[in-house]
Tab-separated table of C-alpha atoms and ligand atoms in Angstrom:
chain	number	residue	atom	x	y	z
A	7	UNK	CA	-1.452	-16.131	-4.591
A	8	UNK	CA	-2.136	-12.342	-3.769
A	9	UNK	CA	-5.143	-10.555	-6.455
A	10	UNK	CA	-5.128	-7.492	-7.469
A	11	UNK	CA	-8.296	-5.146	-7.725
A	12	UNK	CA	-9.826	-5.595	-10.963
A	13	UNK	CA	-9.300	-2.558	-13.391
A	14	UNK	CA	-6.245	-1.420	-11.279
A	15	UNK	CA	-3.148	-1.461	-13.834
A	16	UNK	CA	-0.931	0.129	-11.479
A	17	UNK	CA	-0.721	1.585	-7.597
A	18	UNK	CA	0.799	2.942	-5.225
A	19	UNK	CA	-0.556	2.307	-2.462
A	20	UNK	CA	0.326	4.522	0.526
A	21	UNK	CA	0.346	4.015	4.286
A	22	UNK	CA	-0.107	6.939	5.732
A	23	UNK	CA	-1.096	5.383	8.879
A	24	UNK	CA	2.832	4.673	8.370
A	25	UNK	CA	4.014	7.757	8.174
A	26	UNK	CA	2.612	9.125	11.147
A	27	UNK	CA	3.601	6.484	13.373
A	28	UNK	CA	7.637	7.264	11.459
A	29	UNK	CA	6.425	10.199	12.279
A	30	UNK	CA	6.038	10.072	16.148
A	31	UNK	CA	8.624	7.272	16.995
A	32	UNK	CA	11.344	9.647	14.990
A	33	UNK	CA	9.609	12.469	17.814
A	34	UNK	CA	10.567	9.924	20.393
A	35	UNK	CA	13.921	9.022	19.443
A	36	UNK	CA	15.194	12.955	18.768
A	37	UNK	CA	13.364	14.206	21.144
A	38	UNK	CA	13.082	16.742	19.534
A	39	UNK	CA	10.071	19.320	17.272
A	40	UNK	CA	10.405	17.891	14.183
A	41	UNK	CA	9.386	20.140	10.985
A	42	UNK	CA	8.420	17.207	8.470
A	43	UNK	CA	9.497	17.784	5.056
A	44	UNK	CA	7.413	16.848	2.136
A	45	UNK	CA	9.004	18.501	-1.114
A	46	UNK	CA	8.202	17.257	-3.954
A	47	UNK	CA	5.218	15.514	-3.760
A	48	UNK	CA	6.330	14.856	0.240
A	49	UNK	CA	9.430	12.759	-1.667
A	50	UNK	CA	6.059	11.358	-4.483
A	51	UNK	CA	3.434	9.979	-1.490
A	52	UNK	CA	2.064	12.776	-2.201
A	53	UNK	CA	1.989	16.336	-0.435
A	54	UNK	CA	-1.643	17.097	1.125
A	55	UNK	CA	-0.972	13.361	2.762
A	56	UNK	CA	2.342	12.814	3.473
A	57	UNK	CA	1.561	16.501	5.800
A	58	UNK	CA	-1.881	15.955	6.713
A	59	UNK	CA	0.192	12.350	8.209
A	60	UNK	CA	3.484	14.257	9.372
A	61	UNK	CA	0.943	16.763	11.704
A	62	UNK	CA	-0.832	13.338	12.899
A	63	UNK	CA	2.518	11.726	14.225
A	64	UNK	CA	2.894	15.432	16.065
A	65	UNK	CA	5.045	17.048	13.317
A	66	UNK	CA	4.939	20.756	14.363
A	67	UNK	CA	5.844	22.522	10.776
A	68	UNK	CA	6.795	21.319	7.828
A	69	UNK	CA	9.106	22.452	5.283
A	70	UNK	CA	8.809	22.420	1.348
A	71	UNK	CA	12.304	23.869	-1.158
A	72	UNK	CA	10.252	25.908	-3.384
A	73	UNK	CA	6.917	28.259	-2.333
A	74	UNK	CA	4.677	26.755	-5.077
A	75	UNK	CA	5.005	23.537	-3.443
A	76	UNK	CA	4.691	25.654	0.452
A	77	UNK	CA	1.005	27.957	-1.590
A	78	UNK	CA	-0.125	23.887	-2.765
A	79	UNK	CA	-0.532	23.401	0.912
A	80	UNK	CA	-2.086	26.166	1.931
A	81	UNK	CA	-4.750	25.639	-0.945
A	82	UNK	CA	-5.291	22.187	-0.038
A	83	UNK	CA	-6.210	23.526	3.503
A	84	UNK	CA	-3.749	22.949	5.547
A	85	UNK	CA	-2.995	25.513	8.298
A	86	UNK	CA	0.196	24.313	10.285
A	87	UNK	CA	3.107	26.531	9.726
A	88	UNK	CA	5.344	25.999	6.219
A	89	UNK	CA	8.660	27.141	5.632
A	90	UNK	CA	9.846	27.001	1.544
A	91	UNK	CA	13.624	27.744	1.495
A	92	UNK	CA	14.821	28.072	-2.719
A	93	UNK	CA	13.622	30.444	-4.246
A	94	UNK	CA	13.467	31.596	-7.721
A	95	UNK	CA	15.945	34.234	-8.770
A	96	UNK	CA	14.264	38.469	-7.998
A	97	UNK	CA	11.071	36.422	-6.216
A	98	UNK	CA	8.737	38.298	-4.989
A	99	UNK	CA	7.011	37.851	-1.542
A	100	UNK	CA	4.038	38.520	-1.772
A	101	UNK	CA	2.021	35.341	-1.670
A	102	UNK	CA	4.370	33.903	0.262
A	103	UNK	CA	3.549	36.512	2.766
A	104	UNK	CA	0.534	36.762	2.718
A	105	UNK	CA	-0.693	33.222	2.406
A	106	UNK	CA	1.629	33.346	6.277
A	107	UNK	CA	4.537	31.046	4.552
A	108	UNK	CA	7.813	31.193	6.388
A	109	UNK	CA	10.574	31.869	4.131
A	110	UNK	CA	14.625	30.495	4.190
A	111	UNK	CA	16.642	33.059	4.131
A	112	UNK	CA	20.238	32.730	2.066
A	113	UNK	CA	20.890	36.113	1.431
A	114	UNK	CA	21.188	40.258	1.810
A	115	UNK	CA	18.649	40.209	-1.184
A	116	UNK	CA	16.161	37.555	-0.035
A	117	UNK	CA	16.176	39.427	3.140
A	118	UNK	CA	15.186	42.974	1.727
A	119	UNK	CA	13.179	41.067	-0.411
A	120	UNK	CA	11.179	39.294	2.482
A	121	UNK	CA	11.166	42.662	4.611
A	122	UNK	CA	9.390	44.286	1.602
A	123	UNK	CA	6.524	41.812	1.359
A	124	UNK	CA	5.772	42.706	4.607
A	125	UNK	CA	2.911	45.615	5.284
A	126	UNK	CA	1.078	47.165	8.185
A	127	UNK	CA	-0.486	43.938	9.350
A	128	UNK	CA	1.933	41.783	7.911
A	129	UNK	CA	5.495	40.223	10.039
A	130	UNK	CA	6.834	38.154	7.494
A	131	UNK	CA	8.257	34.728	9.636
A	132	UNK	CA	12.423	34.370	8.786
A	133	UNK	CA	14.407	31.815	8.799
A	134	UNK	CA	18.058	32.808	8.337
A	135	UNK	CA	20.011	29.531	6.253
A	136	UNK	CA	23.692	30.167	6.569
A	137	UNK	CA	25.840	28.319	4.705
A	138	UNK	CA	28.319	25.421	7.148
A	139	UNK	CA	30.359	23.760	4.450
A	140	UNK	CA	27.964	22.340	1.450
A	141	UNK	CA	28.651	24.361	-0.706
A	142	UNK	CA	24.703	25.377	-1.856
A	143	UNK	CA	22.599	27.950	-1.031
A	144	UNK	CA	22.944	29.652	2.934
A	145	UNK	CA	24.250	32.798	4.208
A	146	UNK	CA	28.741	33.304	3.570
A	147	UNK	CA	30.257	33.080	6.925
A	148	UNK	CA	31.909	36.264	5.752
A	149	UNK	CA	27.921	37.787	4.631
A	150	UNK	CA	26.275	36.887	8.369
A	151	UNK	CA	27.701	39.460	10.293
A	152	UNK	CA	25.595	42.497	7.900
A	153	UNK	CA	22.515	40.195	7.713
A	154	UNK	CA	22.549	39.479	10.862
A	155	UNK	CA	22.434	43.001	11.560
A	156	UNK	CA	20.115	43.683	8.956
A	157	UNK	CA	17.920	41.330	9.849
A	158	UNK	CA	17.473	42.418	13.286
A	159	UNK	CA	16.953	45.792	12.070
A	160	UNK	CA	14.085	44.930	10.098
A	161	UNK	CA	12.896	42.898	13.090
A	162	UNK	CA	12.938	45.824	15.351
A	163	UNK	CA	10.985	47.670	12.535
A	164	UNK	CA	8.422	45.282	11.981
A	165	UNK	CA	9.057	43.689	8.951
A	166	UNK	CA	9.774	40.638	9.936
A	167	UNK	CA	10.426	37.710	12.686
A	168	UNK	CA	13.287	36.052	12.760
A	169	UNK	CA	12.107	32.349	13.458
A	170	UNK	CA	14.276	30.624	12.623
A	171	UNK	CA	18.244	29.751	12.202
A	172	UNK	CA	19.172	26.565	10.022
A	173	UNK	CA	21.630	25.098	7.875
A	174	UNK	CA	22.086	21.608	6.323
A	175	UNK	CA	24.698	18.626	6.252
A	176	UNK	CA	26.668	17.151	3.532
A	177	UNK	CA	26.442	13.114	5.415
A	178	UNK	CA	29.956	13.106	4.629
A	179	UNK	CA	32.001	11.375	7.475
A	180	UNK	CA	30.683	12.206	11.376
A	181	UNK	CA	33.970	14.342	11.771
A	182	UNK	CA	32.878	17.021	8.100
A	183	UNK	CA	29.834	17.553	9.729
A	184	UNK	CA	31.002	18.319	13.564
A	185	UNK	CA	33.243	21.275	11.351
A	186	UNK	CA	30.064	21.531	10.292
A	187	UNK	CA	28.231	21.610	13.366
A	188	UNK	CA	31.092	24.108	15.011
A	189	UNK	CA	30.456	26.682	12.134
A	190	UNK	CA	26.976	26.593	12.812
A	191	UNK	CA	27.787	27.550	16.178
A	192	UNK	CA	29.792	29.948	15.398
A	193	UNK	CA	26.848	31.423	13.662
A	194	UNK	CA	24.517	31.105	16.268
A	195	UNK	CA	26.737	32.906	18.524
A	196	UNK	CA	26.832	35.928	16.446
A	197	UNK	CA	23.724	36.053	15.652
A	198	UNK	CA	23.242	36.244	19.329
A	199	UNK	CA	25.685	39.055	20.016
A	200	UNK	CA	23.305	40.924	17.105
A	201	UNK	CA	19.709	40.271	19.327
A	202	UNK	CA	18.567	37.703	17.194
A	203	UNK	CA	16.562	35.062	19.014
A	204	UNK	CA	15.265	33.266	17.479
A	205	UNK	CA	12.584	30.539	18.197
A	206	UNK	CA	14.150	27.154	16.885
A	207	UNK	CA	17.891	26.122	15.346
A	208	UNK	CA	17.739	23.689	12.690
A	209	UNK	CA	20.452	21.472	10.628
A	210	UNK	CA	19.397	17.976	10.832
A	211	UNK	CA	18.144	16.403	9.311
A	212	UNK	CA	16.701	12.280	8.756
A	213	UNK	CA	20.531	11.023	8.685
A	214	UNK	CA	22.234	13.588	11.441
A	215	UNK	CA	18.890	13.558	13.296
A	216	UNK	CA	19.497	9.591	14.040
A	217	UNK	CA	22.937	9.251	14.137
A	218	UNK	CA	24.265	12.651	15.895
A	219	UNK	CA	22.567	13.883	18.331
A	220	UNK	CA	24.663	16.776	19.074
A	221	UNK	CA	22.893	17.809	15.957
A	222	UNK	CA	19.428	18.604	16.842
A	223	UNK	CA	19.228	21.693	18.021
A	224	UNK	CA	15.812	20.803	19.870
A	225	UNK	CA	14.250	20.950	16.393
A	226	UNK	CA	14.893	18.657	13.175
A	227	UNK	CA	13.902	18.089	9.662
A	228	UNK	CA	13.076	15.043	8.984
A	229	UNK	CA	12.366	13.820	5.817
A	230	UNK	CA	13.031	10.429	4.411
A	231	UNK	CA	13.060	8.719	7.395
A	232	UNK	CA	9.118	10.130	7.690
A	233	UNK	CA	8.008	8.125	4.395
A	234	UNK	CA	9.967	4.853	6.094
A	235	UNK	CA	13.612	4.650	4.594
A	236	UNK	CA	16.414	5.088	5.824
A	237	UNK	CA	19.567	7.311	4.868
A	238	UNK	CA	21.611	4.728	5.380
A	239	UNK	CA	23.904	2.316	3.165
A	240	UNK	CA	23.841	0.459	6.274
A	241	UNK	CA	21.403	-0.346	8.493
A	242	UNK	CA	17.251	-0.453	6.750
A	243	UNK	CA	14.109	0.553	7.972
A	244	UNK	CA	13.651	-2.155	10.422
A	245	UNK	CA	17.022	-1.113	11.440
A	246	UNK	CA	15.779	2.313	11.898
A	247	UNK	CA	11.962	1.585	13.694
A	248	UNK	CA	10.032	2.982	10.844
A	249	UNK	CA	7.760	1.715	8.360
A	250	UNK	CA	8.125	1.750	4.275
A	251	UNK	CA	4.690	4.004	3.686
A	252	UNK	CA	4.828	3.404	-0.163
A	253	UNK	CA	4.624	-0.245	-1.634
A	254	UNK	CA	4.429	0.449	-6.153
A	255	UNK	CA	2.650	-2.339	-7.584
A	256	UNK	CA	0.477	-3.765	-10.989
A	257	UNK	CA	-1.296	-6.848	-11.845
A	258	UNK	CA	0.675	-9.251	-13.971
A	259	UNK	CA	-0.708	-8.178	-17.359
A	260	UNK	CA	0.001	-11.474	-20.183
A	261	UNK	CA	1.009	-14.538	-18.855
A	262	UNK	CA	3.328	-16.024	-21.922
A	263	UNK	CA	4.847	-20.182	-21.953
A	264	UNK	CA	7.636	-20.040	-24.292
A	265	UNK	CA	10.723	-22.141	-25.245
A	266	UNK	CA	14.290	-22.313	-24.539
A	267	UNK	CA	15.763	-19.023	-26.675
A	268	UNK	CA	12.939	-17.136	-26.310
A	269	UNK	CA	14.234	-13.281	-26.353
A	270	UNK	CA	13.085	-10.833	-24.026
A	271	UNK	CA	11.976	-7.660	-24.425
A	272	UNK	CA	14.107	-4.374	-26.585
A	273	UNK	CA	17.750	-6.240	-27.483
A	274	UNK	CA	16.947	-9.678	-26.018
A	275	UNK	CA	19.112	-9.528	-23.232
A	276	UNK	CA	16.837	-11.940	-21.427
A	277	UNK	CA	16.616	-15.274	-23.182
A	278	UNK	CA	14.111	-18.402	-21.895
A	279	UNK	CA	17.181	-20.240	-20.303
A	280	UNK	CA	14.105	-23.648	-21.236
A	281	UNK	CA	11.007	-23.819	-21.218
A	282	UNK	CA	9.362	-20.975	-19.329
A	283	UNK	CA	6.673	-18.038	-18.836
A	284	UNK	CA	6.858	-14.741	-18.875
A	285	UNK	CA	4.716	-12.575	-16.560
A	286	UNK	CA	3.980	-9.264	-17.740
A	287	UNK	CA	4.066	-6.148	-15.605
A	288	UNK	CA	2.220	-3.066	-16.573
A	289	UNK	CA	5.198	-0.695	-14.877
A	290	UNK	CA	8.135	1.032	-16.272
A	291	UNK	CA	10.121	4.156	-16.768
A	292	UNK	CA	7.860	6.659	-18.039
A	293	UNK	CA	6.404	5.332	-13.928
A	294	UNK	CA	9.853	6.146	-12.555
A	295	UNK	CA	10.855	2.205	-12.761
A	296	UNK	CA	14.959	2.695	-13.478
A	297	UNK	CA	15.058	1.363	-16.719
A	298	UNK	CA	19.114	1.481	-15.414
A	299	UNK	CA	17.616	-1.406	-13.481
A	300	UNK	CA	17.061	-3.554	-16.515
A	301	UNK	CA	17.157	-7.323	-15.365
A	302	UNK	CA	18.640	-6.607	-11.814
A	303	UNK	CA	14.911	-5.064	-10.274
A	304	UNK	CA	13.508	-7.355	-8.398
A	305	UNK	CA	9.352	-7.987	-8.421
A	306	UNK	CA	7.713	-10.457	-5.903
A	307	UNK	CA	4.866	-12.325	-7.337
A	308	UNK	CA	3.150	-14.692	-4.592
A	309	UNK	CA	6.298	-16.110	-2.659
A	310	UNK	CA	8.726	-15.427	-4.642
A	311	UNK	CA	11.014	-12.550	-5.634
A	312	UNK	CA	12.708	-12.680	-9.666
A	313	UNK	CA	14.715	-10.081	-11.176
A	314	UNK	CA	13.505	-8.051	-13.927
A	315	UNK	CA	13.733	-10.152	-16.875
A	316	UNK	CA	15.852	-7.839	-19.769
A	317	UNK	CA	15.582	-4.007	-20.702
A	318	UNK	CA	12.699	-2.125	-18.764
A	319	UNK	CA	10.412	-0.178	-21.465
A	320	UNK	CA	8.560	2.964	-20.893
A	321	UNK	CA	5.818	1.096	-20.561
A	322	UNK	CA	6.122	-2.164	-19.225
A	323	UNK	CA	8.634	-5.175	-17.956
A	324	UNK	CA	8.585	-8.750	-18.150
A	325	UNK	CA	9.191	-11.607	-15.339
A	326	UNK	CA	10.867	-14.533	-16.083
A	327	UNK	CA	8.726	-16.554	-13.763
A	328	UNK	CA	9.423	-20.422	-14.974
A	329	UNK	CA	7.755	-23.024	-13.557
A	330	UNK	CA	5.380	-20.719	-10.505
A	331	UNK	CA	1.593	-21.136	-11.227
A	332	UNK	CA	1.629	-17.188	-12.084
A	333	UNK	CA	-2.298	-15.650	-13.651
A	334	UNK	CA	-3.083	-13.108	-15.313
A	335	UNK	CA	-4.556	-10.186	-12.390
A	336	UNK	CA	-2.272	-11.304	-9.872
A	337	UNK	CA	-0.496	-8.657	-7.686
A	338	UNK	CA	2.822	-7.942	-8.919
A	339	UNK	CA	4.627	-5.884	-6.502
A	340	UNK	CA	8.253	-4.042	-7.086
A	341	UNK	CA	8.695	-2.741	-3.710
A	342	UNK	CA	7.141	-2.487	-0.388
A	343	UNK	CA	7.742	-3.247	2.825
A	344	UNK	CA	10.027	-5.869	3.831
A	345	UNK	CA	9.132	-6.432	6.571
A	346	UNK	CA	5.943	-7.981	5.184
A	347	UNK	CA	7.644	-9.887	2.493
A	348	UNK	CA	8.074	-6.992	-0.580
A	349	UNK	CA	11.408	-6.393	-1.851
A	350	UNK	CA	12.555	-3.449	-0.333
A	351	UNK	CA	13.102	-0.132	-2.525
A	352	UNK	CA	16.703	-0.504	-2.098
A	353	UNK	CA	17.256	-3.606	-3.969
A	354	UNK	CA	15.977	-0.666	-7.204
A	355	UNK	CA	18.502	1.831	-5.672
A	356	UNK	CA	20.988	-0.787	-5.618
A	357	UNK	CA	20.305	-2.805	-9.190
A	358	UNK	CA	20.251	1.189	-10.603
A	359	UNK	CA	22.671	2.368	-8.913
A	360	UNK	CA	21.505	5.655	-7.022
A	361	UNK	CA	19.759	5.437	-3.730
A	362	UNK	CA	16.049	5.254	-1.918
A	363	UNK	CA	15.371	8.646	-2.395
A	364	UNK	CA	15.298	8.978	-5.979
A	365	UNK	CA	12.852	5.572	-6.728
A	366	UNK	CA	10.183	7.403	-4.345
A	367	UNK	CA	10.593	10.613	-5.940
A	368	UNK	CA	10.919	10.119	-9.723
A	369	UNK	CA	7.563	7.911	-9.728
A	370	UNK	CA	5.701	8.977	-12.113
A	371	UNK	CA	2.088	11.177	-11.762
A	372	UNK	CA	1.250	8.088	-14.075
A	373	UNK	CA	0.502	6.128	-11.174
A	374	UNK	CA	-2.093	6.440	-9.261
A	375	UNK	CA	-1.308	7.066	-5.007
A	376	UNK	CA	-3.844	5.202	-3.412
A	377	UNK	CA	-4.198	6.294	0.663
A	378	UNK	CA	-4.853	3.576	2.846
A	379	UNK	CA	-4.173	3.726	6.604
A	380	UNK	CA	-3.393	1.087	8.042
B	423	PLP	C1	15.406	17.427	1.986
B	423	PLP	C2	15.850	18.454	2.754
B	423	PLP	C3	15.912	17.759	4.233
B	423	PLP	C4	15.601	16.026	4.229
B	423	PLP	O1	16.204	15.772	4.723
B	423	PLP	P1	16.120	14.056	4.530
B	423	PLP	O2	17.738	13.236	4.449
B	423	PLP	O3	15.535	13.169	3.212
B	423	PLP	O4	16.066	13.851	5.311
B	423	PLP	C5	16.021	18.794	5.338
B	423	PLP	N1	16.601	19.947	5.136
B	423	PLP	C6	16.823	20.878	3.752
B	423	PLP	C7	17.467	22.011	4.035
B	423	PLP	C8	16.537	18.860	2.307
B	423	PLP	O5	16.664	20.213	1.430
């Protein structure tokens, strides 16, 4: 039986070596430059740690949603190129520009704001984002000509530098993604007509980077896959040659022998079928363990995997381990690398009716992240 280190109440163990290895593997697989997406605190793994590990694996650039995330990476001493693409209405880009953050630009107004952040000594690097069907941000096809023309003019007068043109796919069907890809090609052709010659063109996130080679354009933006998780419902991490980087675990905090009929947790959704042992695990929905996975999420203790018994509470959950010789201090793993015998995070995602992305990104701030390198 694996034991937890003394004094640990709960932790997410982050194998930064797995992130490095995953990036290396994906670079080789795609033959493309990698923008490692480390938004949302590195999908819950720790943004700085994920960034460092990804750069170590050969990532060429980092991607985050917003400028605050980019500035946090800079403040932590990361000097690699960073792209941020989701901005507050009316945001000033001055601070981002001062830190050399590259800006995703989705509108004419944002383009002007980027140019306004330029100075005599500072050209602002931008990536123009075009809308190709997802219905989120991006320059509308009918606005592309005007925005591209102005971008070319601002580039000529030394205010901005168009480093990239990009878009994002819906992963609905290959047919839908190819239609978006055709719109992306149209936008690239139009940009070229206007005299723009970006260094990078990027369309594919993890899903298309792996599955749709024609969407790679020599540069891919990879999020979920660098953390070792699959973007596909029908293929797991190992199928893709990836190693999950996060293990969520806690010690068994108490064990209780109870008789048949004993209720478990709020609402008594579970009752002991016969005399059994209940093991208490100090992880709950405040830690990001989804309450909707009550009665279903998987917990590995020793050599067995058990479903959660009854309702997941704010701080704790209970496992009905039968007659297994479980003791206080034994390690309870909610998810980790299934090739090492741990439940996959997808077992929790399925139990909660969601996807692996949501489970890892919502692991709460109360759970310390402990970095290891294997
Ligand atoms: C989050 C995000 C990504 C990464 O997506 P994955 O599916 O996690 O690889 C890439 N591009 C954009 C624009 C995103 O918002």
